mmCIF file of C-alpha atoms in Angstrom:
data_model
loop_
_atom_site.group_PDB
_atom_site.id
_atom_site.type_symbol
_atom_site.label_atom_id
_atom_site.label_comp_id
_atom_site.label_asym_id
_atom_site.label_seq_id
_atom_site.Cartn_x
_atom_site.Cartn_y
_atom_site.Cartn_z
ATOM 1 C CA GLN A 1 8.985 17.072 -5.916
ATOM 2 C CA VAL A 2 5.524 17.027 -4.782
ATOM 3 C CA GLN A 3 4.709 15.127 -1.396
ATOM 4 C CA LEU A 4 1.069 14.852 0.043
ATOM 5 C CA VAL A 5 0.356 14.599 3.846
ATOM 6 C CA GLU A 6 -2.603 13.435 5.012
ATOM 7 C CA SER A 7 -4.287 13.840 8.778
ATOM 8 C CA GLY A 8 -7.468 13.278 10.297
ATOM 9 C CA GLY A 9 -7.655 9.779 10.699
ATOM 10 C CA GLY A 10 -8.555 7.879 14.039
ATOM 11 C CA SER A 11 -11.074 5.474 16.115
ATOM 12 C CA VAL A 12 -14.681 6.203 16.147
ATOM 13 C CA GLN A 13 -17.784 3.964 16.829
ATOM 14 C CA ALA A 14 -20.353 3.302 14.300
ATOM 15 C CA GLY A 15 -22.424 6.364 13.222
ATOM 16 C CA GLY A 16 -19.832 8.756 14.032
ATOM 17 C CA SER A 17 -17.837 11.099 11.723
ATOM 18 C CA LEU A 18 -14.245 12.119 10.924
ATOM 19 C CA ARG A 19 -12.879 14.746 8.539
ATOM 20 C CA LEU A 20 -9.584 13.903 6.592
ATOM 21 C CA SER A 21 -7.218 16.183 5.263
ATOM 22 C CA CYS A 22 -4.454 16.108 2.595
ATOM 23 C CA THR A 23 -1.948 18.974 1.477
ATOM 24 C CA ALA A 24 0.295 18.877 -1.092
ATOM 25 C CA SER A 25 3.597 20.617 -1.225
ATOM 26 C CA GLY A 26 6.511 20.977 -3.163
ATOM 27 C CA SER A 27 6.917 22.692 -6.461
ATOM 28 C CA ILE A 28 3.231 22.847 -8.126
ATOM 29 C CA PHE A 29 1.602 24.956 -10.601
ATOM 30 C CA LYS A 30 -1.703 22.982 -10.885
ATOM 31 C CA ILE A 31 -3.140 19.585 -9.616
ATOM 32 C CA ASN A 32 -5.804 18.613 -11.954
ATOM 33 C CA GLU A 33 -7.249 15.642 -9.644
ATOM 34 C CA MET A 34 -7.122 15.137 -6.241
ATOM 35 C CA GLY A 35 -8.747 12.102 -4.304
ATOM 36 C CA TRP A 36 -8.916 9.381 -1.910
ATOM 37 C CA TYR A 37 -8.433 5.724 -1.762
ATOM 38 C CA ARG A 38 -8.728 3.204 0.733
ATOM 39 C CA GLU A 39 -7.112 0.093 1.596
ATOM 40 C CA ALA A 40 -8.696 -2.833 3.960
ATOM 41 C CA PRO A 41 -6.700 -5.553 5.447
ATOM 42 C CA GLY A 42 -6.880 -8.234 2.659
ATOM 43 C CA LYS A 43 -8.071 -6.255 0.000
ATOM 44 C CA GLN A 44 -7.333 -4.264 -3.054
ATOM 45 C CA ARG A 45 -6.895 -0.216 -2.777
ATOM 46 C CA GLU A 46 -10.247 1.137 -4.105
ATOM 47 C CA LEU A 47 -11.522 4.906 -5.084
ATOM 48 C CA VAL A 48 -13.126 6.400 -2.420
ATOM 49 C CA ALA A 49 -13.959 9.830 -4.247
ATOM 50 C CA LYS A 50 -12.110 12.366 -6.173
ATOM 51 C CA GLU A 51 -12.080 15.899 -7.257
ATOM 52 C CA SER A 52 -11.050 17.593 -10.603
ATOM 53 C CA SER A 53 -9.598 20.988 -10.735
ATOM 54 C CA GLY A 54 -12.947 22.052 -12.600
ATOM 55 C CA GLY A 55 -15.066 20.716 -9.600
ATOM 56 C CA THR A 56 -16.023 17.419 -10.945
ATOM 57 C CA LYS A 57 -16.644 15.029 -8.258
ATOM 58 C CA ASN A 58 -16.970 11.230 -8.376
ATOM 59 C CA TYR A 59 -17.907 8.955 -5.366
ATOM 60 C CA ALA A 60 -17.674 5.225 -5.007
ATOM 61 C CA THR A 61 -21.133 3.532 -5.004
ATOM 62 C CA PHE A 62 -20.657 2.279 -1.345
ATOM 63 C CA VAL A 63 -20.330 5.941 -0.116
ATOM 64 C CA ARG A 64 -24.118 6.060 -0.669
ATOM 65 C CA GLY A 65 -24.235 9.974 0.183
ATOM 66 C CA ARG A 66 -22.494 9.760 3.533
ATOM 67 C CA PHE A 67 -18.773 11.042 2.395
ATOM 68 C CA SER A 68 -18.336 14.402 0.663
ATOM 69 C CA ILE A 69 -15.253 15.438 -0.899
ATOM 70 C CA SER A 70 -13.960 19.142 -1.132
ATOM 71 C CA ARG A 71 -10.551 20.984 -2.407
ATOM 72 C CA ASN A 72 -9.638 24.459 -1.134
ATOM 73 C CA GLY A 73 -9.507 27.583 -3.172
ATOM 74 C CA THR A 74 -6.056 26.959 -4.161
ATOM 75 C CA LYS A 75 -6.717 23.698 -4.887
ATOM 76 C CA SER A 76 -3.834 21.933 -3.129
ATOM 77 C CA THR A 77 -5.788 20.518 -0.090
ATOM 78 C CA VAL A 78 -8.525 18.207 -0.372
ATOM 79 C CA TYR A 79 -10.981 17.044 2.504
ATOM 80 C CA LEU A 80 -12.957 14.152 2.705
ATOM 81 C CA GLN A 81 -15.725 14.609 5.127
ATOM 82 C CA MET A 82 -17.125 11.033 6.285
ATOM 83 C CA ASN A 83 -20.321 10.712 8.406
ATOM 84 C CA ASN A 84 -22.485 7.750 9.344
ATOM 85 C CA LEU A 85 -19.141 5.747 9.232
ATOM 86 C CA GLU A 86 -19.795 1.940 9.216
ATOM 87 C CA PRO A 87 -17.292 -0.810 10.424
ATOM 88 C CA GLU A 88 -16.771 -1.804 7.006
ATOM 89 C CA ASP A 89 -15.301 1.721 6.189
ATOM 90 C CA THR A 90 -12.274 0.640 8.435
ATOM 91 C CA ALA A 91 -8.881 1.050 6.063
ATOM 92 C CA VAL A 92 -6.067 3.165 5.165
ATOM 93 C CA TYR A 93 -7.041 6.124 3.525
ATOM 94 C CA PHE A 94 -4.622 7.384 0.918
ATOM 95 C CA CYS A 95 -4.627 10.774 -0.645
ATOM 96 C CA ASN A 96 -3.690 10.785 -4.252
ATOM 97 C CA ALA A 97 -2.818 13.654 -6.856
ATOM 98 C CA ASP A 98 -2.844 13.036 -10.335
ATOM 99 C CA GLY A 99 -2.093 15.306 -13.250
ATOM 100 C CA VAL A 100 0.500 17.599 -11.186
ATOM 101 C CA ILE A 101 2.133 20.140 -13.289
ATOM 102 C CA ASN A 102 5.205 22.063 -11.723
ATOM 103 C CA PRO A 103 6.174 25.571 -13.128
ATOM 104 C CA GLN A 104 8.445 24.082 -15.666
ATOM 105 C CA GLY A 105 5.633 22.091 -17.034
ATOM 106 C CA ASP A 106 6.649 18.790 -15.906
ATOM 107 C CA ARG A 107 3.638 16.585 -15.488
ATOM 108 C CA TYR A 108 3.440 13.796 -12.510
ATOM 109 C CA VAL A 109 1.041 11.254 -12.262
ATOM 110 C CA GLY A 110 -0.055 8.956 -9.421
ATOM 111 C CA VAL A 111 1.371 10.987 -6.254
ATOM 112 C CA TRP A 112 0.442 9.523 -3.302
ATOM 113 C CA GLY A 113 0.629 10.088 0.540
ATOM 114 C CA ARG A 114 1.508 7.706 3.291
ATOM 115 C CA GLY A 115 -1.988 6.808 4.325
ATOM 116 C CA THR A 116 -4.370 7.663 7.382
ATOM 117 C CA LEU A 117 -5.981 4.865 9.651
ATOM 118 C CA VAL A 118 -9.694 4.962 10.261
ATOM 119 C CA THR A 119 -10.865 2.451 12.262
ATOM 120 C CA VAL A 120 -14.549 2.240 13.000
ATOM 121 C CA SER A 121 -16.208 -0.213 15.840
ATOM 122 C CA GLU A 122 -19.495 -1.303 16.449
#
């Protein structure tokens, strides 16, 4: 079983910065893709950024160069550095892992963390 645990959320004023972290644990051989999604009140969950095991990164257009995603050397932790935050960035941010392969060769898709709340005030 694979678990994702997020940390780093909090409350900041507009223009401030936060760094989110997400660590995967469990029986893991490889994680193909890790990323961040967010869900604002009354809105659907949307992609913020994701990174493949090969280093390919994808960002939502609303990021506009403000956020940066990275993974550690073992590829089991993913970070999201968020700068110049805006009130519209207020949401619960969820970590996602896709293409998780355990040592037995089983493959899991769509593993989610419980989320961490980011609140940006004017």
